[in-house]
Amino acid sequence: MTTISLLHPSRSRSFRAFEAYQQWMQNASGKYPIEHVLSVDSDDIELQNYRQLFHKSTFVVGANHNLVEATNVGAKETTGDIIVLLSDDFECYKNWDIDIVNAFVGHPCSVLKTYDNAQR
């Protein structure tokens, strides 16, 4: 069974991060196990809010200086076969997980770039 890790670095937007998390979990098909790994900075003023909101997630706190460091620290804690990089303002559609898993069939060790309406 394929498992998915939602890797979610965030800073100072605990409530927006939680809304994004909820949307991604609610729009998943339920067909694949999904873990959520939240990576936050040790000096974040909303650290306590994150702790209260994300009690079901793998919670990672690092002495990060930027998004890349927070992503890398969080990635070390993922256990899924597929890692999906999530941001506080990323949205998804119903059954997004099925499409992602299907994109990797026959292509192990791949990267899937999606269009985000900003970068090409």
mmCIF file of N, CA and C in Angstrom:
data_model
loop_
_atom_site.group_PDB
_atom_site.id
_atom_site.type_symbol
_atom_site.label_atom_id
_atom_site.label_comp_id
_atom_site.label_asym_id
_atom_site.label_seq_id
_atom_site.Cartn_x
_atom_site.Cartn_y
_atom_site.Cartn_z
ATOM 1 N N MET A 1 0.855 -1.192 0.000
ATOM 2 C CA MET A 1 0.000 0.000 0.000
ATOM 3 C C MET A 1 0.888 1.238 0.000
ATOM 4 N N THR A 2 0.630 2.138 -0.899
ATOM 5 C CA THR A 2 1.352 3.399 -0.988
ATOM 6 C C THR A 2 0.913 4.323 0.136
ATOM 7 N N THR A 3 1.871 4.946 0.791
ATOM 8 C CA THR A 3 1.563 5.935 1.828
ATOM 9 C C THR A 3 2.039 7.307 1.370
ATOM 10 N N ILE A 4 1.360 8.340 1.836
ATOM 11 C CA ILE A 4 1.662 9.721 1.457
ATOM 12 C C ILE A 4 2.025 10.514 2.699
ATOM 13 N N SER A 5 3.098 11.281 2.594
ATOM 14 C CA SER A 5 3.479 12.218 3.650
ATOM 15 C C SER A 5 3.212 13.636 3.159
ATOM 16 N N LEU A 6 2.395 14.362 3.891
ATOM 17 C CA LEU A 6 2.226 15.788 3.636
ATOM 18 C C LEU A 6 3.276 16.510 4.465
ATOM 19 N N LEU A 7 4.266 17.063 3.805
ATOM 20 C CA LEU A 7 5.354 17.794 4.457
ATOM 21 C C LEU A 7 4.998 19.267 4.453
ATOM 22 N N HIS A 8 4.828 19.842 5.625
ATOM 23 C CA HIS A 8 4.214 21.159 5.771
ATOM 24 C C HIS A 8 5.065 22.102 6.625
ATOM 25 N N PRO A 9 6.001 22.835 6.007
ATOM 26 C CA PRO A 9 6.698 23.868 6.755
ATOM 27 C C PRO A 9 5.785 25.088 6.912
ATOM 28 N N SER A 10 5.841 25.722 8.060
ATOM 29 C CA SER A 10 4.984 26.883 8.295
ATOM 30 C C SER A 10 5.657 27.826 9.286
ATOM 31 N N ARG A 11 5.279 29.102 9.200
ATOM 32 C CA ARG A 11 5.784 30.076 10.159
ATOM 33 C C ARG A 11 4.737 31.171 10.365
ATOM 34 N N SER A 12 4.403 31.378 11.625
ATOM 35 C CA SER A 12 3.561 32.501 12.065
ATOM 36 C C SER A 12 2.184 32.547 11.415
ATOM 37 N N ARG A 13 1.688 31.402 10.981
ATOM 38 C CA ARG A 13 0.342 31.341 10.403
ATOM 39 C C ARG A 13 -0.340 30.061 10.858
ATOM 40 N N SER A 14 -0.390 29.868 12.151
ATOM 41 C CA SER A 14 -0.897 28.601 12.686
ATOM 42 C C SER A 14 -2.333 28.307 12.262
ATOM 43 N N PHE A 15 -3.191 29.302 12.302
ATOM 44 C CA PHE A 15 -4.591 29.056 11.965
ATOM 45 C C PHE A 15 -4.762 28.812 10.466
ATOM 46 N N ARG A 16 -4.038 29.551 9.650
ATOM 47 C CA ARG A 16 -4.095 29.327 8.195
ATOM 48 C C ARG A 16 -3.503 27.952 7.863
ATOM 49 N N ALA A 17 -2.434 27.591 8.537
ATOM 50 C CA ALA A 17 -1.828 26.275 8.328
ATOM 51 C C ALA A 17 -2.821 25.174 8.686
ATOM 52 N N PHE A 18 -3.553 25.360 9.766
ATOM 53 C CA PHE A 18 -4.518 24.349 10.184
ATOM 54 C C PHE A 18 -5.668 24.234 9.191
ATOM 55 N N GLU A 19 -6.106 25.359 8.637
ATOM 56 C CA GLU A 19 -7.152 25.320 7.614
ATOM 57 C C GLU A 19 -6.682 24.538 6.386
ATOM 58 N N ALA A 20 -5.446 24.785 5.976
ATOM 59 C CA ALA A 20 -4.897 24.055 4.828
ATOM 60 C C ALA A 20 -4.834 22.563 5.133
ATOM 61 N N TYR A 21 -4.322 22.222 6.296
ATOM 62 C CA TYR A 21 -4.238 20.824 6.728
ATOM 63 C C TYR A 21 -5.615 20.158 6.684
ATOM 64 N N GLN A 22 -6.608 20.820 7.244
ATOM 65 C CA GLN A 22 -7.955 20.254 7.273
ATOM 66 C C GLN A 22 -8.490 20.022 5.857
ATOM 67 N N GLN A 23 -8.271 20.987 4.977
ATOM 68 C CA GLN A 23 -8.759 20.840 3.607
ATOM 69 C C GLN A 23 -8.111 19.635 2.922
ATOM 70 N N TRP A 24 -6.808 19.485 3.060
ATOM 71 C CA TRP A 24 -6.109 18.377 2.417
ATOM 72 C C TRP A 24 -6.569 17.031 2.984
ATOM 73 N N MET A 25 -6.769 16.951 4.264
ATOM 74 C CA MET A 25 -7.209 15.693 4.859
ATOM 75 C C MET A 25 -8.663 15.380 4.483
ATOM 76 N N GLN A 26 -9.514 16.392 4.489
ATOM 77 C CA GLN A 26 -10.922 16.180 4.154
ATOM 78 C C GLN A 26 -11.121 15.841 2.677
ATOM 79 N N ASN A 27 -10.256 16.338 1.807
ATOM 80 C CA ASN A 27 -10.386 16.088 0.375
ATOM 81 C C ASN A 27 -9.663 14.832 -0.091
ATOM 82 N N ALA A 28 -8.971 14.174 0.814
ATOM 83 C CA ALA A 28 -8.329 12.902 0.465
ATOM 84 C C ALA A 28 -9.406 11.831 0.313
ATOM 85 N N SER A 29 -9.136 10.863 -0.536
ATOM 86 C CA SER A 29 -10.118 9.812 -0.823
ATOM 87 C C SER A 29 -10.308 8.831 0.326
ATOM 88 N N GLY A 30 -9.281 8.695 1.165
ATOM 89 C CA GLY A 30 -9.319 7.683 2.206
ATOM 90 C C GLY A 30 -8.745 6.359 1.735
ATOM 91 N N LYS A 31 -8.360 6.310 0.481
ATOM 92 C CA LYS A 31 -7.823 5.081 -0.098
ATOM 93 C C LYS A 31 -6.381 4.818 0.337
ATOM 94 N N TYR A 32 -5.635 5.863 0.662
ATOM 95 C CA TYR A 32 -4.221 5.732 1.016
ATOM 96 C C TYR A 32 -3.963 6.328 2.401
ATOM 97 N N PRO A 33 -3.094 5.704 3.175
ATOM 98 C CA PRO A 33 -2.710 6.294 4.460
ATOM 99 C C PRO A 33 -1.954 7.611 4.222
ATOM 100 N N ILE A 34 -2.282 8.611 5.028
ATOM 101 C CA ILE A 34 -1.640 9.924 4.905
ATOM 102 C C ILE A 34 -1.133 10.353 6.267
ATOM 103 N N GLU A 35 0.144 10.744 6.305
ATOM 104 C CA GLU A 35 0.689 11.348 7.520
ATOM 105 C C GLU A 35 0.925 12.823 7.236
ATOM 106 N N HIS A 36 0.811 13.623 8.266
ATOM 107 C CA HIS A 36 1.069 15.060 8.163
ATOM 108 C C HIS A 36 2.260 15.383 9.045
ATOM 109 N N VAL A 37 3.292 15.956 8.441
ATOM 110 C CA VAL A 37 4.494 16.349 9.174
ATOM 111 C C VAL A 37 4.579 17.871 9.121
ATOM 112 N N LEU A 38 4.375 18.501 10.264
ATOM 113 C CA LEU A 38 4.447 19.952 10.369
ATOM 114 C C LEU A 38 5.821 20.336 10.885
ATOM 115 N N SER A 39 6.502 21.217 10.157
ATOM 116 C CA SER A 39 7.833 21.667 10.553
ATOM 117 C C SER A 39 7.796 23.170 10.815
ATOM 118 N N VAL A 40 8.073 23.552 12.054
ATOM 119 C CA VAL A 40 8.020 24.962 12.448
ATOM 120 C C VAL A 40 9.347 25.377 13.076
ATOM 121 N N ASP A 41 9.513 26.676 13.218
ATOM 122 C CA ASP A 41 10.749 27.244 13.757
ATOM 123 C C ASP A 41 10.675 27.377 15.274
ATOM 124 N N SER A 42 11.778 27.125 15.921
ATOM 125 C CA SER A 42 11.820 27.177 17.385
ATOM 126 C C SER A 42 11.546 28.570 17.937
ATOM 127 N N ASP A 43 11.767 29.612 17.137
ATOM 128 C CA ASP A 43 11.538 30.978 17.615
ATOM 129 C C ASP A 43 10.219 31.579 17.119
ATOM 130 N N ASP A 44 9.336 30.752 16.596
ATOM 131 C CA ASP A 44 8.055 31.226 16.077
ATOM 132 C C ASP A 44 7.176 31.694 17.239
ATOM 133 N N ILE A 45 6.624 32.884 17.114
ATOM 134 C CA ILE A 45 5.783 33.429 18.189
ATOM 135 C C ILE A 45 4.465 32.661 18.330
ATOM 136 N N GLU A 46 4.086 31.885 17.329
ATOM 137 C CA GLU A 46 2.849 31.103 17.381
ATOM 138 C C GLU A 46 3.103 29.634 17.702
ATOM 139 N N LEU A 47 4.267 29.324 18.211
ATOM 140 C CA LEU A 47 4.639 27.937 18.472
ATOM 141 C C LEU A 47 3.597 27.216 19.334
ATOM 142 N N GLN A 48 3.114 27.858 20.364
ATOM 143 C CA GLN A 48 2.122 27.223 21.243
ATOM 144 C C GLN A 48 0.810 26.964 20.503
ATOM 145 N N ASN A 49 0.401 27.901 19.655
ATOM 146 C CA ASN A 49 -0.810 27.684 18.850
ATOM 147 C C ASN A 49 -0.659 26.459 17.958
ATOM 148 N N TYR A 50 0.505 26.336 17.306
ATOM 149 C CA TYR A 50 0.765 25.168 16.467
ATOM 150 C C TYR A 50 0.645 23.884 17.290
ATOM 151 N N ARG A 51 1.246 23.892 18.471
ATOM 152 C CA ARG A 51 1.199 22.688 19.321
ATOM 153 C C ARG A 51 -0.236 22.297 19.662
ATOM 154 N N GLN A 52 -1.067 23.270 19.950
ATOM 155 C CA GLN A 52 -2.455 22.986 20.314
ATOM 156 C C GLN A 52 -3.278 22.504 19.121
ATOM 157 N N LEU A 53 -3.039 23.079 17.963
ATOM 158 C CA LEU A 53 -3.833 22.743 16.783
ATOM 159 C C LEU A 53 -3.436 21.410 16.141
ATOM 160 N N PHE A 54 -2.153 21.113 16.154
ATOM 161 C CA PHE A 54 -1.649 19.976 15.389
ATOM 162 C C PHE A 54 -1.260 18.793 16.272
ATOM 163 N N HIS A 55 -2.111 18.423 17.187
ATOM 164 C CA HIS A 55 -1.793 17.315 18.093
ATOM 165 C C HIS A 55 -1.864 15.949 17.407
ATOM 166 N N LYS A 56 -2.479 15.857 16.213
ATOM 167 C CA LYS A 56 -2.533 14.583 15.487
ATOM 168 C C LYS A 56 -1.403 14.458 14.460
ATOM 169 N N SER A 57 -0.624 15.502 14.291
ATOM 170 C CA SER A 57 0.443 15.521 13.291
ATOM 171 C C SER A 57 1.777 15.152 13.915
ATOM 172 N N THR A 58 2.714 14.765 13.069
ATOM 173 C CA THR A 58 4.103 14.679 13.514
ATOM 174 C C THR A 58 4.589 16.109 13.589
ATOM 175 N N PHE A 59 5.020 16.534 14.744
ATOM 176 C CA PHE A 59 5.352 17.935 15.013
ATOM 177 C C PHE A 59 6.863 18.065 15.148
ATOM 178 N N VAL A 60 7.477 18.851 14.275
ATOM 179 C CA VAL A 60 8.928 19.002 14.250
ATOM 180 C C VAL A 60 9.272 20.469 14.485
ATOM 181 N N VAL A 61 10.146 20.721 15.444
ATOM 182 C CA VAL A 61 10.591 22.084 15.738
ATOM 183 C C VAL A 61 12.084 22.143 15.504
ATOM 184 N N GLY A 62 12.515 23.111 14.700
ATOM 185 C CA GLY A 62 13.934 23.245 14.401
ATOM 186 C C GLY A 62 14.408 24.683 14.524
ATOM 187 N N ALA A 63 15.703 24.835 14.640
ATOM 188 C CA ALA A 63 16.316 26.169 14.678
ATOM 189 C C ALA A 63 16.530 26.633 13.235
ATOM 190 N N ASN A 64 15.442 26.708 12.502
ATOM 191 C CA ASN A 64 15.484 27.030 11.073
ATOM 192 C C ASN A 64 15.687 28.521 10.847
ATOM 193 N N HIS A 65 16.349 28.830 9.727
ATOM 194 C CA HIS A 65 16.538 30.217 9.330
ATOM 195 C C HIS A 65 15.746 30.565 8.077
ATOM 196 N N ASN A 66 15.163 29.550 7.437
ATOM 197 C CA ASN A 66 14.416 29.796 6.205
ATOM 198 C C ASN A 66 13.533 28.586 5.883
ATOM 199 N N LEU A 67 12.765 28.732 4.836
ATOM 200 C CA LEU A 67 11.834 27.695 4.409
ATOM 201 C C LEU A 67 12.551 26.404 4.018
ATOM 202 N N VAL A 68 13.675 26.541 3.348
ATOM 203 C CA VAL A 68 14.411 25.354 2.913
ATOM 204 C C VAL A 68 14.862 24.530 4.114
ATOM 205 N N GLU A 69 15.384 25.181 5.138
ATOM 206 C CA GLU A 69 15.805 24.452 6.337
ATOM 207 C C GLU A 69 14.618 23.777 7.019
ATOM 208 N N ALA A 70 13.503 24.484 7.138
ATOM 209 C CA ALA A 70 12.315 23.893 7.762
ATOM 210 C C ALA A 70 11.824 22.691 6.958
ATOM 211 N N THR A 71 11.894 22.787 5.645
ATOM 212 C CA THR A 71 11.488 21.676 4.787
ATOM 213 C C THR A 71 12.417 20.484 4.975
ATOM 214 N N ASN A 72 13.707 20.726 4.980
ATOM 215 C CA ASN A 72 14.671 19.633 5.126
ATOM 216 C C ASN A 72 14.580 18.960 6.491
ATOM 217 N N VAL A 73 14.387 19.743 7.535
ATOM 218 C CA VAL A 73 14.245 19.173 8.877
ATOM 219 C C VAL A 73 12.988 18.313 8.944
ATOM 220 N N GLY A 74 11.907 18.801 8.381
ATOM 221 C CA GLY A 74 10.669 18.034 8.375
ATOM 222 C C GLY A 74 10.753 16.785 7.513
ATOM 223 N N ALA A 75 11.442 16.878 6.390
ATOM 224 C CA ALA A 75 11.549 15.736 5.470
ATOM 225 C C ALA A 75 12.204 14.537 6.139
ATOM 226 N N LYS A 76 13.111 14.798 7.064
ATOM 227 C CA LYS A 76 13.783 13.699 7.767
ATOM 228 C C LYS A 76 12.809 12.879 8.615
ATOM 229 N N GLU A 77 11.671 13.438 8.934
ATOM 230 C CA GLU A 77 10.690 12.761 9.788
ATOM 231 C C GLU A 77 9.577 12.076 8.995
ATOM 232 N N THR A 78 9.555 12.255 7.688
ATOM 233 C CA THR A 78 8.508 11.627 6.889
ATOM 234 C C THR A 78 8.762 10.133 6.740
ATOM 235 N N THR A 79 7.688 9.382 6.601
ATOM 236 C CA THR A 79 7.807 7.938 6.421
ATOM 237 C C THR A 79 7.076 7.450 5.175
ATOM 238 N N GLY A 80 6.435 8.345 4.448
ATOM 239 C CA GLY A 80 5.635 7.948 3.299
ATOM 240 C C GLY A 80 6.457 7.574 2.083
ATOM 241 N N ASP A 81 5.811 6.870 1.162
ATOM 242 C CA ASP A 81 6.421 6.527 -0.117
ATOM 243 C C ASP A 81 6.473 7.737 -1.034
ATOM 244 N N ILE A 82 5.509 8.631 -0.881
ATOM 245 C CA ILE A 82 5.423 9.855 -1.669
ATOM 246 C C ILE A 82 5.362 11.023 -0.696
ATOM 247 N N ILE A 83 6.194 12.031 -0.943
ATOM 248 C CA ILE A 83 6.182 13.242 -0.120
ATOM 249 C C ILE A 83 5.556 14.364 -0.935
ATOM 250 N N VAL A 84 4.538 14.990 -0.368
ATOM 251 C CA VAL A 84 3.878 16.132 -1.000
ATOM 252 C C VAL A 84 4.223 17.360 -0.164
ATOM 253 N N LEU A 85 4.860 18.338 -0.792
ATOM 254 C CA LEU A 85 5.198 19.579 -0.097
ATOM 255 C C LEU A 85 3.959 20.455 -0.033
ATOM 256 N N LEU A 86 3.552 20.775 1.170
ATOM 257 C CA LEU A 86 2.335 21.537 1.419
ATOM 258 C C LEU A 86 2.711 22.909 1.965
ATOM 259 N N SER A 87 1.974 23.910 1.571
ATOM 260 C CA SER A 87 2.170 25.260 2.091
ATOM 261 C C SER A 87 0.849 25.733 2.687
ATOM 262 N N ASP A 88 0.929 26.732 3.543
ATOM 263 C CA ASP A 88 -0.268 27.236 4.210
ATOM 264 C C ASP A 88 -1.343 27.703 3.234
ATOM 265 N N ASP A 89 -0.941 28.139 2.052
ATOM 266 C CA ASP A 89 -1.917 28.666 1.106
ATOM 267 C C ASP A 89 -2.131 27.760 -0.108
ATOM 268 N N PHE A 90 -1.693 26.514 -0.038
ATOM 269 C CA PHE A 90 -1.972 25.545 -1.100
ATOM 270 C C PHE A 90 -3.371 24.981 -0.884
ATOM 271 N N GLU A 91 -4.112 24.862 -1.975
ATOM 272 C CA GLU A 91 -5.440 24.251 -1.926
ATOM 273 C C GLU A 91 -5.428 22.972 -2.751
ATOM 274 N N CYS A 92 -6.388 22.127 -2.521
ATOM 275 C CA CYS A 92 -6.477 20.869 -3.256
ATOM 276 C C CYS A 92 -7.929 20.595 -3.616
ATOM 277 N N TYR A 93 -8.101 19.601 -4.441
ATOM 278 C CA TYR A 93 -9.433 19.196 -4.870
ATOM 279 C C TYR A 93 -9.749 17.815 -4.300
ATOM 280 N N LYS A 94 -10.975 17.407 -4.421
ATOM 281 C CA LYS A 94 -11.433 16.112 -3.913
ATOM 282 C C LYS A 94 -10.655 14.979 -4.582
ATOM 283 N N ASN A 95 -10.194 14.036 -3.779
ATOM 284 C CA ASN A 95 -9.474 12.846 -4.247
ATOM 285 C C ASN A 95 -8.113 13.157 -4.868
ATOM 286 N N TRP A 96 -7.476 14.202 -4.412
ATOM 287 C CA TRP A 96 -6.154 14.586 -4.918
ATOM 288 C C TRP A 96 -5.139 13.457 -4.764
ATOM 289 N N ASP A 97 -5.290 12.676 -3.723
ATOM 290 C CA ASP A 97 -4.322 11.614 -3.446
ATOM 291 C C ASP A 97 -4.325 10.523 -4.513
ATOM 292 N N ILE A 98 -5.479 10.236 -5.063
ATOM 293 C CA ILE A 98 -5.554 9.216 -6.114
ATOM 294 C C ILE A 98 -4.757 9.661 -7.337
ATOM 295 N N ASP A 99 -4.921 10.912 -7.739
ATOM 296 C CA ASP A 99 -4.190 11.420 -8.904
ATOM 297 C C ASP A 99 -2.684 11.421 -8.674
ATOM 298 N N ILE A 100 -2.255 11.776 -7.478
ATOM 299 C CA ILE A 100 -0.821 11.803 -7.192
ATOM 300 C C ILE A 100 -0.244 10.386 -7.212
ATOM 301 N N VAL A 101 -0.900 9.464 -6.558
ATOM 302 C CA VAL A 101 -0.402 8.081 -6.557
ATOM 303 C C VAL A 101 -0.365 7.538 -7.986
ATOM 304 N N ASN A 102 -1.407 7.789 -8.762
ATOM 305 C CA ASN A 102 -1.448 7.305 -10.145
ATOM 306 C C ASN A 102 -0.332 7.908 -10.995
ATOM 307 N N ALA A 103 0.068 9.136 -10.716
ATOM 308 C CA ALA A 103 1.144 9.774 -11.480
ATOM 309 C C ALA A 103 2.486 9.085 -11.258
ATOM 310 N N PHE A 104 2.627 8.400 -10.128
ATOM 311 C CA PHE A 104 3.898 7.742 -9.806
ATOM 312 C C PHE A 104 3.951 6.271 -10.225
ATOM 313 N N VAL A 105 2.824 5.714 -10.668
ATOM 314 C CA VAL A 105 2.819 4.310 -11.080
ATOM 315 C C VAL A 105 3.801 4.127 -12.239
ATOM 316 N N GLY A 106 4.747 3.211 -12.050
ATOM 317 C CA GLY A 106 5.760 2.955 -13.063
ATOM 318 C C GLY A 106 6.903 3.949 -13.086
ATOM 319 N N HIS A 107 6.882 4.904 -12.160
ATOM 320 C CA HIS A 107 7.920 5.932 -12.104
ATOM 321 C C HIS A 107 8.440 6.106 -10.678
ATOM 322 N N PRO A 108 9.040 5.090 -10.100
ATOM 323 C CA PRO A 108 9.570 5.248 -8.735
ATOM 324 C C PRO A 108 10.721 6.261 -8.716
ATOM 325 N N CYS A 109 10.940 6.857 -7.576
ATOM 326 C CA CYS A 109 12.015 7.849 -7.407
ATOM 327 C C CYS A 109 11.854 9.012 -8.377
ATOM 328 N N SER A 110 10.670 9.544 -8.467
ATOM 329 C CA SER A 110 10.373 10.645 -9.381
ATOM 330 C C SER A 110 9.943 11.880 -8.617
ATOM 331 N N VAL A 111 9.925 13.001 -9.325
ATOM 332 C CA VAL A 111 9.416 14.264 -8.792
ATOM 333 C C VAL A 111 8.261 14.693 -9.675
ATOM 334 N N LEU A 112 7.182 15.085 -9.059
ATOM 335 C CA LEU A 112 6.006 15.532 -9.796
ATOM 336 C C LEU A 112 5.868 17.029 -9.581
ATOM 337 N N LYS A 113 5.997 17.802 -10.643
ATOM 338 C CA LYS A 113 5.825 19.258 -10.570
ATOM 339 C C LYS A 113 4.414 19.581 -11.022
ATOM 340 N N THR A 114 3.693 20.289 -10.205
ATOM 341 C CA THR A 114 2.339 20.685 -10.561
ATOM 342 C C THR A 114 2.301 22.177 -10.858
ATOM 343 N N TYR A 115 1.339 22.582 -11.621
ATOM 344 C CA TYR A 115 1.175 23.992 -11.941
ATOM 345 C C TYR A 115 0.470 24.696 -10.791
ATOM 346 N N ASP A 116 1.042 25.780 -10.307
ATOM 347 C CA ASP A 116 0.485 26.473 -9.147
ATOM 348 C C ASP A 116 -0.050 27.855 -9.492
ATOM 349 N N ASN A 117 -0.283 28.119 -10.770
ATOM 350 C CA ASN A 117 -0.766 29.414 -11.263
ATOM 351 C C ASN A 117 0.224 30.553 -11.093
ATOM 352 N N ALA A 118 1.443 30.240 -10.649
ATOM 353 C CA ALA A 118 2.453 31.289 -10.482
ATOM 354 C C ALA A 118 3.743 30.924 -11.222
ATOM 355 N N GLN A 119 4.214 29.721 -11.015
ATOM 356 C CA GLN A 119 5.465 29.274 -11.632
ATOM 357 C C GLN A 119 5.177 28.342 -12.781
ATOM 358 N N ARG A 120 6.046 28.363 -13.774
ATOM 359 C CA ARG A 120 5.866 27.465 -14.927
ATOM 360 C C ARG A 120 7.036 26.548 -15.061
#
